[in-house]
Tab-separated table of C-alpha atoms in Angstrom:
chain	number	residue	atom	x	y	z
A	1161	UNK	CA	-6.792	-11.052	13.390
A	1162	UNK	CA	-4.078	-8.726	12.147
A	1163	UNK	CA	-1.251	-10.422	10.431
A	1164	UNK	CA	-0.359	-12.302	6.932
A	1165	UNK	CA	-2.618	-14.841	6.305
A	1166	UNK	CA	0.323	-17.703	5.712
A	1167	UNK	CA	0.014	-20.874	3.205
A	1168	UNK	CA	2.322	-23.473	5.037
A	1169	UNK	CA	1.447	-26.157	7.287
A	1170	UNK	CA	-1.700	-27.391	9.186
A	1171	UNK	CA	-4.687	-25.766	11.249
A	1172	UNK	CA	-3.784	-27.159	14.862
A	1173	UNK	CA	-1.666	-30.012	13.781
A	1174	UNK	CA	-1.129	-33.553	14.562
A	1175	UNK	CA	0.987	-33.047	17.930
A	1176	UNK	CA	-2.095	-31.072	19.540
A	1177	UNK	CA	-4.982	-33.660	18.585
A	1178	UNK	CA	-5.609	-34.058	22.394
A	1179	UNK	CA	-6.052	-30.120	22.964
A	1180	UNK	CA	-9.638	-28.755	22.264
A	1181	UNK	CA	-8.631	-26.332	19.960
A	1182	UNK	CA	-11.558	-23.854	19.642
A	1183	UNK	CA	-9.594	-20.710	19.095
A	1184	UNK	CA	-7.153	-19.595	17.056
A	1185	UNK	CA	-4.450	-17.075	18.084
A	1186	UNK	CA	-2.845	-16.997	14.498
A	1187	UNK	CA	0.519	-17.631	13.889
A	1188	UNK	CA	4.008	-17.670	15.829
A	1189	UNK	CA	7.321	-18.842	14.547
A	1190	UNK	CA	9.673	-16.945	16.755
A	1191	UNK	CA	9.635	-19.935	19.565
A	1192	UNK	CA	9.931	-23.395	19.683
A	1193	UNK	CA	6.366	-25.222	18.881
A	1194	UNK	CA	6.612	-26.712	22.078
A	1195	UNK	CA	6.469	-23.548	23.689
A	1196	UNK	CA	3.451	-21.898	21.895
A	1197	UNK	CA	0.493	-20.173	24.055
A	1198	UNK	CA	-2.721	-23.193	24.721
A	1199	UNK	CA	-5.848	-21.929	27.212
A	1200	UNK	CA	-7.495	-25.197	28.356
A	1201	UNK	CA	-9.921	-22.869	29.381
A	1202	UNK	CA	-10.642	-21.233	26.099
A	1203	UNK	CA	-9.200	-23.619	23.820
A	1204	UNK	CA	-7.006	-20.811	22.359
A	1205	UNK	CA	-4.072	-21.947	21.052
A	1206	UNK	CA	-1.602	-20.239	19.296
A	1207	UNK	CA	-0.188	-22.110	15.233
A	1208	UNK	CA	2.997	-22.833	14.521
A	1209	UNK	CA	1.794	-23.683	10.652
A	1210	UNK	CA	-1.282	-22.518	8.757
A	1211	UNK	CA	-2.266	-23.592	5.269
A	1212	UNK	CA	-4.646	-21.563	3.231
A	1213	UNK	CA	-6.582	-20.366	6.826
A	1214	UNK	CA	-8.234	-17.157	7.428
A	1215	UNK	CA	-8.578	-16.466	10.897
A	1216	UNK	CA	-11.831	-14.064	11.959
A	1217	UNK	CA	-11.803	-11.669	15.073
A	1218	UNK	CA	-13.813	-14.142	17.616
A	1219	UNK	CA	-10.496	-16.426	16.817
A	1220	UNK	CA	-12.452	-18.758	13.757
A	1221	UNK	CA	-10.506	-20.557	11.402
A	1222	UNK	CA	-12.363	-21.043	7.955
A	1223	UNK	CA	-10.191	-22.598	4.693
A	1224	UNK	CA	-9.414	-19.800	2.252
A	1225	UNK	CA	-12.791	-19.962	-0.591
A	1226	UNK	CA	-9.510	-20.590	-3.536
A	1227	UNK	CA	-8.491	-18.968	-6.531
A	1228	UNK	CA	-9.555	-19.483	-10.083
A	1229	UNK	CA	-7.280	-18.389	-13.115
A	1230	UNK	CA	-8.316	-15.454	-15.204
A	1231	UNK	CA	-5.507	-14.733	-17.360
A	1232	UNK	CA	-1.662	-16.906	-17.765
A	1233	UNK	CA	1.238	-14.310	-18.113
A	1234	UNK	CA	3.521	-12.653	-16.820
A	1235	UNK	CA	1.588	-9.563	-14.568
A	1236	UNK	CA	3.699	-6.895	-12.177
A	1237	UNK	CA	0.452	-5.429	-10.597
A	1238	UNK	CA	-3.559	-5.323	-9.731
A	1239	UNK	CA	-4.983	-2.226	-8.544
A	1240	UNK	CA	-8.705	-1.196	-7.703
A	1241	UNK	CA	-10.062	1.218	-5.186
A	1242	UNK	CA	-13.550	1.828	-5.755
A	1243	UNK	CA	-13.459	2.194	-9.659
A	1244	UNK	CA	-12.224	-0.715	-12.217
A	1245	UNK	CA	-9.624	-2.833	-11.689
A	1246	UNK	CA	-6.226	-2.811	-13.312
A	1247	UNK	CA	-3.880	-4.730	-13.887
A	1248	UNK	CA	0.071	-4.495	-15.857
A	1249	UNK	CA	0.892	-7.334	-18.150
A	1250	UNK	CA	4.408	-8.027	-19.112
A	1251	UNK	CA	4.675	-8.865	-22.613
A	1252	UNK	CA	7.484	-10.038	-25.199
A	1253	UNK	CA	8.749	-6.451	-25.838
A	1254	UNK	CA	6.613	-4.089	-24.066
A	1255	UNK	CA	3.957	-4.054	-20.859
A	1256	UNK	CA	0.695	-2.911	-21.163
A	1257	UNK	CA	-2.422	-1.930	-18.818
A	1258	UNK	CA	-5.454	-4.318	-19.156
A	1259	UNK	CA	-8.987	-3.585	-17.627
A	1260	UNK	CA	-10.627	-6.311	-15.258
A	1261	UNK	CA	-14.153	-7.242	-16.673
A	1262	UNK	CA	-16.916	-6.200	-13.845
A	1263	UNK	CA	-17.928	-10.083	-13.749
A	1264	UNK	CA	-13.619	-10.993	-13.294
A	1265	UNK	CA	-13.440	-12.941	-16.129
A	1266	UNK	CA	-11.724	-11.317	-18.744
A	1267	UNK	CA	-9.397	-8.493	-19.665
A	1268	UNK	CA	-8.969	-5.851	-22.093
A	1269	UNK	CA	-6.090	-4.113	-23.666
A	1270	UNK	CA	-6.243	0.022	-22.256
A	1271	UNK	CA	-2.737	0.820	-23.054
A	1272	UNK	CA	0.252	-0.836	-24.588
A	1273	UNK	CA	3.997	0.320	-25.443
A	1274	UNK	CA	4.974	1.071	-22.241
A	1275	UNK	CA	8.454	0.017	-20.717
A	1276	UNK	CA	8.787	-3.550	-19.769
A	1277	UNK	CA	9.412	-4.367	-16.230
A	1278	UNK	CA	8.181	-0.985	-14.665
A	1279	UNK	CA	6.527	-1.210	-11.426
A	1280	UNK	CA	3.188	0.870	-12.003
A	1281	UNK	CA	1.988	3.186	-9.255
A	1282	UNK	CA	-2.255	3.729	-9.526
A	1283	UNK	CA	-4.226	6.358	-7.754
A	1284	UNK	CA	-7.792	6.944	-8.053
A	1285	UNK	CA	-9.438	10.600	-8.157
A	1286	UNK	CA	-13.260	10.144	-7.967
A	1287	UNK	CA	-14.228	8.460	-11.700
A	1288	UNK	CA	-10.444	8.524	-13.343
A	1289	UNK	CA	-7.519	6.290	-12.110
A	1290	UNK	CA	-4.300	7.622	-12.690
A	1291	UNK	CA	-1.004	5.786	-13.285
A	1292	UNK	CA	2.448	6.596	-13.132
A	1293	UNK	CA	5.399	4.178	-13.748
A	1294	UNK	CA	8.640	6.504	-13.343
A	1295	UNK	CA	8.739	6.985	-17.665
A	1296	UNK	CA	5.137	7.453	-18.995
A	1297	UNK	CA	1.831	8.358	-17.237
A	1298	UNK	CA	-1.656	9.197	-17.847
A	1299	UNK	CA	-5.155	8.612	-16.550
A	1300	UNK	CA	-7.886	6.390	-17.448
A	1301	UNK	CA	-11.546	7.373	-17.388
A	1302	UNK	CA	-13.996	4.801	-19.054
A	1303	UNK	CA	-11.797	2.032	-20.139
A	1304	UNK	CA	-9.804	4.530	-22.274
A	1305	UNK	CA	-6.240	6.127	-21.647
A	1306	UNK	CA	-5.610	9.746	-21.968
A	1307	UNK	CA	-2.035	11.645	-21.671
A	1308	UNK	CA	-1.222	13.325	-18.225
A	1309	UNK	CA	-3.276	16.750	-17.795
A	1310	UNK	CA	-0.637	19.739	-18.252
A	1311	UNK	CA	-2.128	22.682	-16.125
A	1312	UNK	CA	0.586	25.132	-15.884
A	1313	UNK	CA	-0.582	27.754	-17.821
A	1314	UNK	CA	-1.875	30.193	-15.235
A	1315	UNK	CA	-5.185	31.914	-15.274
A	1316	UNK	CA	-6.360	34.119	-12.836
A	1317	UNK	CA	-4.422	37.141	-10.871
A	1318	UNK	CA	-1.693	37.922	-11.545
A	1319	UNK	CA	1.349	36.413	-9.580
A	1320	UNK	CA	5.415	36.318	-9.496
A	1321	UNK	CA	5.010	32.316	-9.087
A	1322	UNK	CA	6.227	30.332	-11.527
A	1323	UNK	CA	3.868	26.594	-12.084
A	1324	UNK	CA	5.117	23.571	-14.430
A	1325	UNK	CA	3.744	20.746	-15.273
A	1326	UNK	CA	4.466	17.827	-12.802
A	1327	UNK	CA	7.489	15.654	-14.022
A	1328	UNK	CA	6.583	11.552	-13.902
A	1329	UNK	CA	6.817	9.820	-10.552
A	1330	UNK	CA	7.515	6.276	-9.813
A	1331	UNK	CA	4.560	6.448	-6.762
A	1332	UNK	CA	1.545	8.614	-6.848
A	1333	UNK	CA	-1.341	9.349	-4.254
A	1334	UNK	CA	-4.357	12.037	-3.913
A	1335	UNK	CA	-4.454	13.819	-0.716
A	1336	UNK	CA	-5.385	16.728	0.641
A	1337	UNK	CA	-7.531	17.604	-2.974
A	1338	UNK	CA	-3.954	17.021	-4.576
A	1339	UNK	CA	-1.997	15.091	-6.052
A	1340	UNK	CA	1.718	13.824	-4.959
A	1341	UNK	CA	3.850	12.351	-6.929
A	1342	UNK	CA	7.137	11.171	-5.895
A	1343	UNK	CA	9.770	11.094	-8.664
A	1344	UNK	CA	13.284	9.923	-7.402
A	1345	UNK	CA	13.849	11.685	-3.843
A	1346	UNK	CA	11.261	14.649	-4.759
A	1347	UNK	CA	7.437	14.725	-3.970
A	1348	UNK	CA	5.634	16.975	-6.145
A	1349	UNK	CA	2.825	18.302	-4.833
A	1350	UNK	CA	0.254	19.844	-6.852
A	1351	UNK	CA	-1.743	23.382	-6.512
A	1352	UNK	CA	-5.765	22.371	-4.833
A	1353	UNK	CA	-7.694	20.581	-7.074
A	1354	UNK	CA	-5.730	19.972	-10.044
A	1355	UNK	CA	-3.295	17.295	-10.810
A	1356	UNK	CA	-0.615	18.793	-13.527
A	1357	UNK	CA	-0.010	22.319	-12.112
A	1358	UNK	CA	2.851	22.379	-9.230
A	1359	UNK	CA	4.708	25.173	-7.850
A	1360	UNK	CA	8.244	24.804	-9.291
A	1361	UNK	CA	9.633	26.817	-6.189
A	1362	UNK	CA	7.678	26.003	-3.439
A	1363	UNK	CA	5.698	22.916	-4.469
A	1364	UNK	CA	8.100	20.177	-3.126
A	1365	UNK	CA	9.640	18.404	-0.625
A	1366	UNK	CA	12.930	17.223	-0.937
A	1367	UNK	CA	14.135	13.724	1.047
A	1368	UNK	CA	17.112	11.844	1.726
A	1369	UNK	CA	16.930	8.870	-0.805
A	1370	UNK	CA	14.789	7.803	-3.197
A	1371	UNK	CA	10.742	7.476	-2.202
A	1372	UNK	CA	9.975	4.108	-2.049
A	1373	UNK	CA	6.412	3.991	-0.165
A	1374	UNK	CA	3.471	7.198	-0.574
A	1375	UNK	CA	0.917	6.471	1.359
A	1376	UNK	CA	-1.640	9.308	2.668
A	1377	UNK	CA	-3.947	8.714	5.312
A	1378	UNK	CA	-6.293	11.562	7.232
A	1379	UNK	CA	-4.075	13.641	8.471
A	1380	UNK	CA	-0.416	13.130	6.915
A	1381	UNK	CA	1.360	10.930	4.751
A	1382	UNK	CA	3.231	7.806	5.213
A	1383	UNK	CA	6.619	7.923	3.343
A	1384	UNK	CA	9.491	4.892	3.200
A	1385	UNK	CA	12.901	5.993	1.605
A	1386	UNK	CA	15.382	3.813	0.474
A	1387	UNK	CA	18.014	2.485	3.425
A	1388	UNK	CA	16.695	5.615	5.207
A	1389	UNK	CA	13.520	3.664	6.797
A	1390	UNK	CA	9.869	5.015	7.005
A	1391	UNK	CA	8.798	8.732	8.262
A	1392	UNK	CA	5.412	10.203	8.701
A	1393	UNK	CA	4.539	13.780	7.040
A	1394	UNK	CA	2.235	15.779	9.079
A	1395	UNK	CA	-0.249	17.409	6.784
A	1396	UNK	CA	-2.622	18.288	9.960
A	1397	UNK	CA	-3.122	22.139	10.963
A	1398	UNK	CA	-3.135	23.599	7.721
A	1399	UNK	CA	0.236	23.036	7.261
A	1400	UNK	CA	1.882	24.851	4.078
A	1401	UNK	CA	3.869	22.628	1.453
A	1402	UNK	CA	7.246	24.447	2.858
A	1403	UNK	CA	6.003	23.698	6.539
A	1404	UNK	CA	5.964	20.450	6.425
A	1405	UNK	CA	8.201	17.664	7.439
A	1406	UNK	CA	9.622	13.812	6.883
A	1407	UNK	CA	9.621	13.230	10.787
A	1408	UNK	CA	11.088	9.380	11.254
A	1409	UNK	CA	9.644	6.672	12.409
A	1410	UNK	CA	10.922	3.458	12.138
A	1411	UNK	CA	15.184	2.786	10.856
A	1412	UNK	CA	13.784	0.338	8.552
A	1413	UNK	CA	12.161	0.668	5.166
A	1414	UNK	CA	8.937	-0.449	3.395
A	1415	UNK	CA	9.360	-3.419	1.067
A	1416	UNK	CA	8.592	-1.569	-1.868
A	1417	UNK	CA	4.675	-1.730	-3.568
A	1418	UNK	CA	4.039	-3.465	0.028
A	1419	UNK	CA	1.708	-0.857	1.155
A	1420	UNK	CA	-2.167	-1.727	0.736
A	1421	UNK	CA	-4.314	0.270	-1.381
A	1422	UNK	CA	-6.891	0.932	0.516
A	1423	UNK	CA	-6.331	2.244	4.400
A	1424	UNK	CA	-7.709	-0.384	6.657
A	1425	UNK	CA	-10.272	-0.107	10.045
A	1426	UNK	CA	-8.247	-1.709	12.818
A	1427	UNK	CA	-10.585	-0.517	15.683
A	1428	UNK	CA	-12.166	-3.857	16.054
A	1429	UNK	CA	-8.941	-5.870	15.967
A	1430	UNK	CA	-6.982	-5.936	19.303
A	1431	UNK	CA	-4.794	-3.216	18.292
A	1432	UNK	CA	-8.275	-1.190	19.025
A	1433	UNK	CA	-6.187	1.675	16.647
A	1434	UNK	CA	-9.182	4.597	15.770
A	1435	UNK	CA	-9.769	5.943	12.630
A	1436	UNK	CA	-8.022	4.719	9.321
A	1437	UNK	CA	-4.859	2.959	9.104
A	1438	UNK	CA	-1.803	2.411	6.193
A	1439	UNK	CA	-0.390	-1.245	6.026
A	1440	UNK	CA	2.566	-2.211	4.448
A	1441	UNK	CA	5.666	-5.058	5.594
A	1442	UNK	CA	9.161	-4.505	5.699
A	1443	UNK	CA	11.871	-6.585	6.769
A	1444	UNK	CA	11.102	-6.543	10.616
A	1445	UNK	CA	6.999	-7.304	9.968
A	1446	UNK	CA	3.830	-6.318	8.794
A	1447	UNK	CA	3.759	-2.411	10.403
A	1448	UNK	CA	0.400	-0.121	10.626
A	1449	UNK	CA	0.914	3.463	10.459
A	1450	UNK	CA	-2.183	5.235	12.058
A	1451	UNK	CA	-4.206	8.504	10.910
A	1452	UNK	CA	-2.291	10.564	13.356
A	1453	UNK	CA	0.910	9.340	12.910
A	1454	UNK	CA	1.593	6.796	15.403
A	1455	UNK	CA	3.886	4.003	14.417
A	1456	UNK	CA	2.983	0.038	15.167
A	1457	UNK	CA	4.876	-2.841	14.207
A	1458	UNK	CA	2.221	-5.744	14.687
A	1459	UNK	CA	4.187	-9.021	14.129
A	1460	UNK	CA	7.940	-8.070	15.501
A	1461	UNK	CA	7.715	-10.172	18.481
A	1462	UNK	CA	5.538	-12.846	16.884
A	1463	UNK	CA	6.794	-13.376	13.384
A	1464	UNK	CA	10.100	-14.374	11.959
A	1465	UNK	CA	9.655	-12.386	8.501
A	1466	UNK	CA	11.257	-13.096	5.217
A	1467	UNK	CA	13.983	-10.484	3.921
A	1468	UNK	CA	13.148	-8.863	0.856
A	1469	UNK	CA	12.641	-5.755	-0.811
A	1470	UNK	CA	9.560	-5.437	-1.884
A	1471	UNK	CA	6.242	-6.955	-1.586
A	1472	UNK	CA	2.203	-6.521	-2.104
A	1473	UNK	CA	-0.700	-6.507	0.680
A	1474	UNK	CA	-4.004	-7.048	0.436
A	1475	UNK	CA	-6.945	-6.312	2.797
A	1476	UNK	CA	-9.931	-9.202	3.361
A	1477	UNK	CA	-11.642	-7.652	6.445
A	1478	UNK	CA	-9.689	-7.435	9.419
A	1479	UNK	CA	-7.095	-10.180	7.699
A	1480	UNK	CA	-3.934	-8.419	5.704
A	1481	UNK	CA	-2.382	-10.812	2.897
A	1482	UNK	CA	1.145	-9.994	2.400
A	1483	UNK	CA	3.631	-11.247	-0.005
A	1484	UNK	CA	7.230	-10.553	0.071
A	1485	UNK	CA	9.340	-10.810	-2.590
């Protein structure tokens, strides 16, 4: 099942104790409990509560497995997408990046002094995760921190072009064999293959408001600005930096950091969507933005969502945890 696995209430509740329940539907708030969807056929029924239940795609309901505490503090965010895992602690003065042990039990200081309450953006470019949080940035390759590659000096033929180094974004992603980085309502986009070289004339694209949400898929980007809603960036064709476009979407924007880390496989789910999705939730639901830039909100006429602006998603198979915040 697609949708936010949600905390509150029960599995089938007391009021349906006659009904064989032997499906789940997931879960609707958007009608009156007395009018949710039951099959006495199937036993499908659809929950107007759910507390710690993860709901497969033949319609099981297990209990979530729990949680077990690793660290107390104050953390703004966990990333890991096929390397280590990462997470930022706030501290008294300062916040600081702290490695994940492989066994999840303990954490280590990588690098400290960095400004207290920023959001950090990760992106990971085969061995070496990256990290950006809008004032200092840097990558991290075997547990240790190193400054921001600076790959402007240009060596080869001869060319009028002029290349700088990449300024800091507040959201980063690799795509295309490049790296964008979106600082303010710019995304830098860097030459093939490197990640601190960029094309100071023709190596941007310029939006509306702020950047809020980067996040590539095959062939484009998914992009959220601020009170301008969400757009998709074809990147398909071959498409040169100056060629391509923010074409919109959806009116609404992301909730910030909503977006999940890894794209997700939704071809088994009933949204039967090919190829590799982005997830993220905004005010009107969770949405799923497709490889080829087709635009789904999944829980608009199912789910009455909390208003925030920003958020965090998670995916556990074919379930999506979202937060909002």
């Amino acid at each position: 099942m697609l949708g936010p696995t949600v905390r509150t209430g029960t599995s089938c509740g007391d009021a349906m104790k006659k009904m064989l329940c032997t499906s789940m539907l997931g879960m609707r708030n958007d009608v009156d409990p007395a009018r949710l969807k039951y099959d006495q056929d199937t036993g499908a029924i659809e929950l107007a509560e759910a507390v710690n239940i993860d709901i497969d795609d033949t319609g099981r309901g297990s209990r979530r497995k729990g949680q077990a505490l690793i660290s107390s503090g104050e953390f703004l965010t966990a990333f890991c997408d096929g390397g280590d895992c990462f997470t930022v602690q706030d501290r008294t003065s300062d916040s600081a990046i702290m490695r994940l042990s492989s066994d999840m039990t303990t954490l280590s200081g990588v690098r400290s002094g960095l400004t207290k309450g920023a959001m950090m953006s990760f992106c990971q470019v085969g061995a070496k995760t990256y990290y950006a949080n809008g004032y200092q940035n840097g990558f991290i390759d075997g547990g240790v921190s190193y400054p921001w590659p600076d790959e402007s000096s240009h060596v080869g033929a001869e060319t009028v072009r002029s290349f700088v180094k990449p300024p800091v974004g507040n959201h980063i992603a690799w795509h295309m064999a490049r790296m964008w980085i979106a600082a303010g309502n710019i995304i830098w986009i860097t030459e093939p293959y490197t990640t601190g070289k960029v094309d100071s004339v023709r190596g941007f694209i310029q939006l509306h408001s702020d950047v809020i949400m980067l996040r590539p898929v095959r062939n484009g980007a998914w992009v959220s600005v601020a009170g301008k809603g969400v757009g998709f960036i074809s990147t398909a064709e071959g498409a040169t930096i100056s060629e391509m476009r923010w074409i919109s979407k959806t009116p609404y924007s992301a909730h910030e950091w909503s977006d999940c880390t890894t794209l997700v496989d939704l071809s088994q789910t009933a949204l039967q969507v090919p190829g590799m999705s982005a997830v993220w939730s905004s005010n009107a639901g969770l949405c799923v933005g497709t490889e080829n830039g087709d635009f789904i909100s999944v829980t608009e006429k199912k789910l009455i969502y909390p208003k925030g602006s920003s958020g965090a998603s998670v995916a556990d198979g074919h379930n999506i945890i979202n937060i909002v915040f």
